[in-house]
Tab-separated table of C-alpha atoms in Angstrom:
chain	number	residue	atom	x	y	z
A	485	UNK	CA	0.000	0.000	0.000
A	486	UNK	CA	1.079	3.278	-0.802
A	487	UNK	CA	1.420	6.254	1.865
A	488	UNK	CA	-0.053	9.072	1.406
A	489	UNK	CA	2.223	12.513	1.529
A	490	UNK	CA	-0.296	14.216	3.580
A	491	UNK	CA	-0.308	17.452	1.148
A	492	UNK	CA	-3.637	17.095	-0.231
A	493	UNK	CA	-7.239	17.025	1.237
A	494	UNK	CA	-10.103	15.381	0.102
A	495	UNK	CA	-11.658	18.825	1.237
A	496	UNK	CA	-10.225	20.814	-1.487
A	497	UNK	CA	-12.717	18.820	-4.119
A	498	UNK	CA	-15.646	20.140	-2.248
A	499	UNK	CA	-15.709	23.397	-4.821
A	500	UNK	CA	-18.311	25.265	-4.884
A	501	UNK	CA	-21.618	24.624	-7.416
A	502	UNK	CA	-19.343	21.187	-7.862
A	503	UNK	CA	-21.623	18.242	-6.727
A	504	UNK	CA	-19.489	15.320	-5.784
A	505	UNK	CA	-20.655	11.709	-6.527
A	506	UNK	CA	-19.722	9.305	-4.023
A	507	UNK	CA	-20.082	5.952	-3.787
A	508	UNK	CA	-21.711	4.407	-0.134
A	509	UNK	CA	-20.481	2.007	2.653
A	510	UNK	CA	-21.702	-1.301	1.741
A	511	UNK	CA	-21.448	-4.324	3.655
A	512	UNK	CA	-19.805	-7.101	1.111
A	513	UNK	CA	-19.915	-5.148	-2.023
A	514	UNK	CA	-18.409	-1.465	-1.773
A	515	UNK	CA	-14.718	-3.830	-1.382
A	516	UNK	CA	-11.202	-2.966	-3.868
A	517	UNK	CA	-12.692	-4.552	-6.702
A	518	UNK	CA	-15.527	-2.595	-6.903
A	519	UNK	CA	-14.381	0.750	-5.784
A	520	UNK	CA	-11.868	0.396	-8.752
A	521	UNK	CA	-15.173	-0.058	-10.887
A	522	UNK	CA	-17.060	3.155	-10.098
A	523	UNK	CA	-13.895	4.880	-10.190
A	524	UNK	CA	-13.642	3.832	-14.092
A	525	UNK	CA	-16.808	5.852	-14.256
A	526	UNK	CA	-17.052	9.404	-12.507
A	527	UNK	CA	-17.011	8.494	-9.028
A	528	UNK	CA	-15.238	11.214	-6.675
A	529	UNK	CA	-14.680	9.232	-3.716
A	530	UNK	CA	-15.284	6.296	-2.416
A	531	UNK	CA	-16.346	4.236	0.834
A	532	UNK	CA	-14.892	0.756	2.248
A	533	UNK	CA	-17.569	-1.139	3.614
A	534	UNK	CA	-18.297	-0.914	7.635
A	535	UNK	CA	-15.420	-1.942	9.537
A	536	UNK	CA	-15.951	-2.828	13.462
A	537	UNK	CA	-12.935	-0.680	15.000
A	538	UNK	CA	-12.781	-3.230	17.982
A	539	UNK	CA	-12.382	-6.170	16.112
A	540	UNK	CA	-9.998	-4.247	13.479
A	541	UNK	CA	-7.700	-3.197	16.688
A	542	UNK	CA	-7.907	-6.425	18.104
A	543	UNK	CA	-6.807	-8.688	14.817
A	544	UNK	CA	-4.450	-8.605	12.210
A	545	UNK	CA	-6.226	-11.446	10.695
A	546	UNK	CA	-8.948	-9.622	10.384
A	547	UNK	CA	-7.059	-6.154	9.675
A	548	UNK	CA	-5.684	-8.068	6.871
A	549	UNK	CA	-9.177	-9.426	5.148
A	550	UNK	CA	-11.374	-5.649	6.024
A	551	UNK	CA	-9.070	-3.158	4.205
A	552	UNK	CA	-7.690	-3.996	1.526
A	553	UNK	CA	-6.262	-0.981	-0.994
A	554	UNK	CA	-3.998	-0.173	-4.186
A	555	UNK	CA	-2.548	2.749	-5.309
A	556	UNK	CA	-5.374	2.979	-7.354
A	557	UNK	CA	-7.666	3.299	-4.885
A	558	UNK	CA	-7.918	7.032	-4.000
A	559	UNK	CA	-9.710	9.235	-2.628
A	560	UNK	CA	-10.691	6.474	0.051
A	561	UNK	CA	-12.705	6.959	2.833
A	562	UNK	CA	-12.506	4.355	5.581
A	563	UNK	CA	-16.066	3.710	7.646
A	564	UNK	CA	-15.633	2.336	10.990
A	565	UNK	CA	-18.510	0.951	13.588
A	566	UNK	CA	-17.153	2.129	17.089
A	567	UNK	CA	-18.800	3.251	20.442
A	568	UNK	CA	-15.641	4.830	22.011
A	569	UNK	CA	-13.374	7.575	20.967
A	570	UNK	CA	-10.132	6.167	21.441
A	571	UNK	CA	-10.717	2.649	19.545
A	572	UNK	CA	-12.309	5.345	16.979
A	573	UNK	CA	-8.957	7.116	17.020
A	574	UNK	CA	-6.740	4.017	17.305
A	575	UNK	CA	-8.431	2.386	14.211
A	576	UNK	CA	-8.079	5.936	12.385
A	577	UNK	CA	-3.911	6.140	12.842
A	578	UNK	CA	-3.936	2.675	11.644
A	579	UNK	CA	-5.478	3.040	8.606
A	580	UNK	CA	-4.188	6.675	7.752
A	581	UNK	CA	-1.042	6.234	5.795
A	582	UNK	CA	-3.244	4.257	3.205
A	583	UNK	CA	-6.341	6.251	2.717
A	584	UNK	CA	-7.627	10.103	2.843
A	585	UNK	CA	-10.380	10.136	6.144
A	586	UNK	CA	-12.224	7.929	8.434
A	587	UNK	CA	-15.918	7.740	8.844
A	588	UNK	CA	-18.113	6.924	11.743
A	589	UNK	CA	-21.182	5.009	11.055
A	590	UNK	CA	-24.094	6.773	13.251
A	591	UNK	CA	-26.777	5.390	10.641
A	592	UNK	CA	-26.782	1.760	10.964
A	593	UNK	CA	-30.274	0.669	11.573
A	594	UNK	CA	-29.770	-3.338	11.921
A	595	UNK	CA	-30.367	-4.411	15.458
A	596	UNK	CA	-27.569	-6.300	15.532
A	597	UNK	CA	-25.446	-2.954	15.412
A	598	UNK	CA	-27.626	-0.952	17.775
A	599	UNK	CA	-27.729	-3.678	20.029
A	600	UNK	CA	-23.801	-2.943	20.502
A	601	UNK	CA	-24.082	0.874	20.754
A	602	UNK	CA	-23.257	0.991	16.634
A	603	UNK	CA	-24.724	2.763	14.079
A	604	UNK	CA	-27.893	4.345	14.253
A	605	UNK	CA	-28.240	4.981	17.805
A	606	UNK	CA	-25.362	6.791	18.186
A	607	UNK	CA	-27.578	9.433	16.218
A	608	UNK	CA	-28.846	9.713	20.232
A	609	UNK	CA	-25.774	10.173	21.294
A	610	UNK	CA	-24.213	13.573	20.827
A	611	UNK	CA	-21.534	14.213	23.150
A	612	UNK	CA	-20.525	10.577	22.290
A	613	UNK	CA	-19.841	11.743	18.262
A	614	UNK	CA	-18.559	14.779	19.705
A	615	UNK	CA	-15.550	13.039	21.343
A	616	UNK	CA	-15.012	10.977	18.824
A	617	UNK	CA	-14.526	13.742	15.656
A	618	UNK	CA	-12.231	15.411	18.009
A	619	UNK	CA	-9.977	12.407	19.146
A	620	UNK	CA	-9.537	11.675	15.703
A	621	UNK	CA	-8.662	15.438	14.178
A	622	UNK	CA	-6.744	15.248	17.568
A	623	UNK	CA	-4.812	12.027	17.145
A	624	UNK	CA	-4.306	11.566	13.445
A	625	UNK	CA	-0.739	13.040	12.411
A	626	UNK	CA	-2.078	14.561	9.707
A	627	UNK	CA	-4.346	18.004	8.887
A	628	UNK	CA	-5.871	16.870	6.189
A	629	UNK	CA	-7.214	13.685	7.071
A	630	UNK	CA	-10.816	13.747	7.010
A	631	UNK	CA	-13.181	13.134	10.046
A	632	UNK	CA	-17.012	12.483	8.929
A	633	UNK	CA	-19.888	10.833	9.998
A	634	UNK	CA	-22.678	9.467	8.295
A	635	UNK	CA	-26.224	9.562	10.193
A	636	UNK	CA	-30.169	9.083	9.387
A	637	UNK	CA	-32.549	11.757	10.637
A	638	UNK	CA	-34.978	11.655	14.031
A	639	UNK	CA	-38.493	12.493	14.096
A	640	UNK	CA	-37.575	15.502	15.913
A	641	UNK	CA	-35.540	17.194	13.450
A	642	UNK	CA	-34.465	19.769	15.839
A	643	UNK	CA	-32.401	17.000	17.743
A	644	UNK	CA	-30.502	16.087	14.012
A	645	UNK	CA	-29.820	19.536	13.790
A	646	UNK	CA	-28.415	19.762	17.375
A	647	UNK	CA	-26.383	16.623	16.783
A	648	UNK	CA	-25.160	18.114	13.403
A	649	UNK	CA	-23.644	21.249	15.314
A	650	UNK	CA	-22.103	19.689	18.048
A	651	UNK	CA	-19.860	17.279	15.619
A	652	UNK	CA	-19.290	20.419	13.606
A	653	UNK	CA	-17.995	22.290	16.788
A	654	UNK	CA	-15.888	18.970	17.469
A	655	UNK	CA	-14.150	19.777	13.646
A	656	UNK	CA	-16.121	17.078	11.744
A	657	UNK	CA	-15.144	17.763	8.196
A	658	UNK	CA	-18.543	16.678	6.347
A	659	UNK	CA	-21.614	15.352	7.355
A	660	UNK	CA	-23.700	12.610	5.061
A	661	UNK	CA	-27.457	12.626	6.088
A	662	UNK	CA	-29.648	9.385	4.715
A	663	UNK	CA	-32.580	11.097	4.761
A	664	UNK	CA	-34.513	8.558	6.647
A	665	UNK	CA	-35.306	7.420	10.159
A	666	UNK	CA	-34.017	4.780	11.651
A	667	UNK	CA	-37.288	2.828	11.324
A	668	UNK	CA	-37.726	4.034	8.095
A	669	UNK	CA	-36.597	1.782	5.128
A	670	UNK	CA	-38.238	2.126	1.893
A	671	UNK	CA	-39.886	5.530	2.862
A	672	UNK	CA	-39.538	8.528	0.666
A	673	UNK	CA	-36.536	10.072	1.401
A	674	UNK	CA	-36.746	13.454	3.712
A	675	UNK	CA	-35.471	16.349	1.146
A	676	UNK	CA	-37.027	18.587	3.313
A	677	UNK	CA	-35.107	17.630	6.679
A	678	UNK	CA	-31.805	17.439	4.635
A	679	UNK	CA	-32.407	20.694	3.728
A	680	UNK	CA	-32.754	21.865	6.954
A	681	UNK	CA	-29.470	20.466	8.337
A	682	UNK	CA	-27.465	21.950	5.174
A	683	UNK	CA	-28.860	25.179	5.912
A	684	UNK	CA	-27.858	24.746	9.461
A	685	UNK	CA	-23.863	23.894	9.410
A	686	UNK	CA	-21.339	25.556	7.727
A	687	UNK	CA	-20.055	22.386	6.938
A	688	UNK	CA	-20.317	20.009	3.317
A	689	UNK	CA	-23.486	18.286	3.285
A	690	UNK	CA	-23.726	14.865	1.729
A	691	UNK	CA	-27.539	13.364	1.103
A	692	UNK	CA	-28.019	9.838	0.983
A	693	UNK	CA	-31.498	8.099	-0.423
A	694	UNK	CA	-33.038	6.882	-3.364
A	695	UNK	CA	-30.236	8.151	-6.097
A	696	UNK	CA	-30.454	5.430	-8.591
A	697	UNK	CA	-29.826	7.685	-11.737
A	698	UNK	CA	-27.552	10.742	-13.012
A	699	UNK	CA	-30.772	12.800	-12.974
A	700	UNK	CA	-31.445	11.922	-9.234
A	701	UNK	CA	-27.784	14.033	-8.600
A	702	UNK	CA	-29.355	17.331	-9.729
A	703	UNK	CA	-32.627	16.962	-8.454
A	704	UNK	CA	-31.414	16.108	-4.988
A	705	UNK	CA	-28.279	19.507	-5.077
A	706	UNK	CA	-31.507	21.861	-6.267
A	707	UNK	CA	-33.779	20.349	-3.382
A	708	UNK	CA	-31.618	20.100	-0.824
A	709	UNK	CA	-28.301	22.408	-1.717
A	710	UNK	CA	-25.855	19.794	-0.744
A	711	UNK	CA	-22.278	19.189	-2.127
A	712	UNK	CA	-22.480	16.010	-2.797
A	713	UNK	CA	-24.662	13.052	-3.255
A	714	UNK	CA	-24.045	8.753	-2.039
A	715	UNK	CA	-25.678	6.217	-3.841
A	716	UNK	CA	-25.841	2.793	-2.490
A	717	UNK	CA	-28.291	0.268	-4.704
A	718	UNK	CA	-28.338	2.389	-7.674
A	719	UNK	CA	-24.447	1.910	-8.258
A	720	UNK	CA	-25.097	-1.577	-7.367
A	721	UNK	CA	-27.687	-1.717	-10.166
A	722	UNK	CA	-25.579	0.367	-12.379
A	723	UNK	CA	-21.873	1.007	-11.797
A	724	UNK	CA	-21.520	3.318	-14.879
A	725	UNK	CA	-24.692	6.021	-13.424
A	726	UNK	CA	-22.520	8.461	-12.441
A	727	UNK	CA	-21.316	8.584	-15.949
A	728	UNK	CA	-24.706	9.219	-17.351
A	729	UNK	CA	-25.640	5.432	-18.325
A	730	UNK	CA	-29.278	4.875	-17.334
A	731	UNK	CA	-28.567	0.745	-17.361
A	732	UNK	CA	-25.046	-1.292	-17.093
A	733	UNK	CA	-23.793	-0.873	-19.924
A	734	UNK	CA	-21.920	-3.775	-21.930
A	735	UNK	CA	-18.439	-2.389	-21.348
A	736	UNK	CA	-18.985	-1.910	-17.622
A	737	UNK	CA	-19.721	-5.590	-17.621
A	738	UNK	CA	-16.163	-6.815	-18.736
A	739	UNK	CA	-14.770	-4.396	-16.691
A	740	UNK	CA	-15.942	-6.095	-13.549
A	741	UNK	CA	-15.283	-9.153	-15.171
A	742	UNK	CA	-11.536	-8.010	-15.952
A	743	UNK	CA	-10.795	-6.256	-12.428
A	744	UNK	CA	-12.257	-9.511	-10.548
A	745	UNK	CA	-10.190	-11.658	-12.326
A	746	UNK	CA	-6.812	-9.534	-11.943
A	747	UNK	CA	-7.528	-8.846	-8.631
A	748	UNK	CA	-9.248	-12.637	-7.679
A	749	UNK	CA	-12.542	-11.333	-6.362
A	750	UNK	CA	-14.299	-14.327	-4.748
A	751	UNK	CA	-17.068	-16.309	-7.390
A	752	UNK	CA	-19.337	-15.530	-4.850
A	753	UNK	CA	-19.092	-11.662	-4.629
A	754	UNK	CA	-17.945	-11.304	-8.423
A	755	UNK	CA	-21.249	-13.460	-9.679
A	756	UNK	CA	-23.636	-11.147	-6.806
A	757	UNK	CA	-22.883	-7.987	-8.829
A	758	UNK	CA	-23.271	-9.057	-11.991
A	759	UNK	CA	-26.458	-10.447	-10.586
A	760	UNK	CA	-27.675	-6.917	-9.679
A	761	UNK	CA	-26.064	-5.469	-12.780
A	762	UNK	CA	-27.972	-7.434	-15.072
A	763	UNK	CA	-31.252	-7.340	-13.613
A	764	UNK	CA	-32.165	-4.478	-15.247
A	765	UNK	CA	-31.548	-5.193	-18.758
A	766	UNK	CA	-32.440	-9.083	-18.768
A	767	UNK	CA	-35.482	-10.725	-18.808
A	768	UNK	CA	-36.756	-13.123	-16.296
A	769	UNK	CA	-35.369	-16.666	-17.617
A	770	UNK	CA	-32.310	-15.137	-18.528
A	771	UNK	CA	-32.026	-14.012	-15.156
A	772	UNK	CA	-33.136	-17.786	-13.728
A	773	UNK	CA	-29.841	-19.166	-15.837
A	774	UNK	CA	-27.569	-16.782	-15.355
A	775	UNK	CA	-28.211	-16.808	-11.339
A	776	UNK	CA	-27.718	-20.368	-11.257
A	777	UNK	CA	-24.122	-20.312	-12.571
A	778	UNK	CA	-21.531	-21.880	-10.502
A	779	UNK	CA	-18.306	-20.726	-11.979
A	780	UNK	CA	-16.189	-17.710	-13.255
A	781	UNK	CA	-15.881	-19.432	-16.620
A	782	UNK	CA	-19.547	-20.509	-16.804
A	783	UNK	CA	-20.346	-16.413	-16.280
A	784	UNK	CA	-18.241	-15.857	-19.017
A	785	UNK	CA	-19.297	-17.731	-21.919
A	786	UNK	CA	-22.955	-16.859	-20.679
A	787	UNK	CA	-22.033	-13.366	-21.082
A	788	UNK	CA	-19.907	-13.885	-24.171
A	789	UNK	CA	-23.212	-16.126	-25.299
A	790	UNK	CA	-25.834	-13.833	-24.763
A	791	UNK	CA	-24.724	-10.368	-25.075
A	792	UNK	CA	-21.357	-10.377	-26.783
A	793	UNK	CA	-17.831	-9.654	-25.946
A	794	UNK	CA	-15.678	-6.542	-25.443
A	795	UNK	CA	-14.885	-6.090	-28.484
A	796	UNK	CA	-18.584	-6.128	-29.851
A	797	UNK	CA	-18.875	-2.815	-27.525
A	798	UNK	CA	-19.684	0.200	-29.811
A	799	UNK	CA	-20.308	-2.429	-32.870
């Protein structure tokens, strides 16, 4: 892994009218081989998938199979799970040298996670994300190393927007908002509410909900005014929608194939997003077949089969 010189910050991309397009935490898929995907196609920065801090302090086995990186891989924001500042902070000097901010999850609604004082009800928690943003700016050797947080909104917005200025009083560098609550899963998002908390930080804003197209990125700046916009499912559905593509298109296919294969993505993972990739632009028993493949080299002469190779692109 290469370090980085510490000369640059991730904040200098946040211009202004500039919205940037940022690709979420997700648990199993937002890993190397993907973020090396969106990147391919107009993604500013991207996310690791949740990390437990604990567990990362605790193992190098499972430091080792968490974060993974290339040189490639930048800018890369690292997302951690914690309930105490200084296994916050610890994780964050770990993973420094090799990446350009941590984020705290405070948006976690699985009850697995709140059960354990993760995630989403740290949202109730203010003073808690207060101490952590500062014992990371505090703690990491390095000024321009990031300190976020990523949240969902209450009921009573007043007690987002008090939660908001208390981690931007701490130095929290941006704040992403899913604008939902944590009961809330399928909801229309909240425009209105993230609205309200850009308007009431000086901070970047970062909204989170529902962007599955390039469209969705304008409609949700002139709503809300944010700087930025995350998309979860919609870049699983469609790694190329930042670059305008309304469905995968073919190209984007063999990428993934090509950067799983150099990079020896696991069948399992590799065949899962083509899975969502293709489920937009196949029809039912094509999707029955291709789902039921049980090999890298069966998904390949499927996809070779049916649609056509790399070279056909453009054709």
């Amino acid at each position: 892994m290469k370090t980085c010189n510490g000369n640059t910050s991730i904040m200098d991309m946040f211009e202004k009218g500039k919205v940037l397009k940022i690709c979420a935490p997700m648990v199993r898929y937002s890993k190397l081989a993907f973020r090396s995907l969106v990147r391919k196609y107009n993604c500013d920065i991207c996310f690791t998938p949740m990390i437990v801090a604990a567990d990362f302090m605790r193992s190098v086995k499972a430091r080792d199979s968490e974060f993974t990186t290339n040189e490639g891989d930048r800018p890369l924001i690292v997302q951690f799970a914690a309930h105490d500042a200084q296994t916050l902070a610890d994780a964050a000097c770990v993973v420094a040298p090799f990446s350009d901010g941590v984020d705290l999850n405070c948006g976690c609604p699985q009850r697995w996670a709140m059960s354990a004082g993760y995630g989403a009800c740290l949202i109730n928690k203010p003073e808690l994300v207060k101490d952590m943003v500062r014992h990371v700016r505090n703690q990491v050797d390095n000024p321009n190393y990031t300190a976020s947080i990523k949240i969902r909104i209450h009921k009573d917005l007043r007690q987002t927007v008090d939660l908001c200025q208390k981690a931007e009083s701490a130095g929290v560098s941006w704040i992403t908002v899913h604008g939902r609550t944590t009961e809330e899963r399928h909801q229309p998002v909240h425009y209105d509410a993230i609205k309200t908390i850009k308007d009431s930080v000086s901070v970047p804003v970062i909204a989170n909900g529902d962007i599955k197209y390039l469209r969705d990125v304008e409609s949700t700046h002139q709503l809300t005014g944010v700087d930025g916009v995350m998309a979860a499912r919609g870049l699983l559905a469609n790694p190329a929608m930042f670059a305008g593509y309304d469905d995968t298109p073919l190209e984007c296919i063999w990428d993934w194939i090509d950067i799983s294969v150099e990079q020896g993505t696991p069948f399992t993972c590799f065949h899962h997003h083509l899975i969502y990739m293709l489920e937009r632009v196949s029809s039912q028993p094509e999707r029955k077949i291709f789902n039921s493949l049980s090999s890298t080299s069966a998904v390949i002469d499927y996809l070779q089969n049916t649609y056509g190779s790399v070279q056909d692109v453009g054709t």
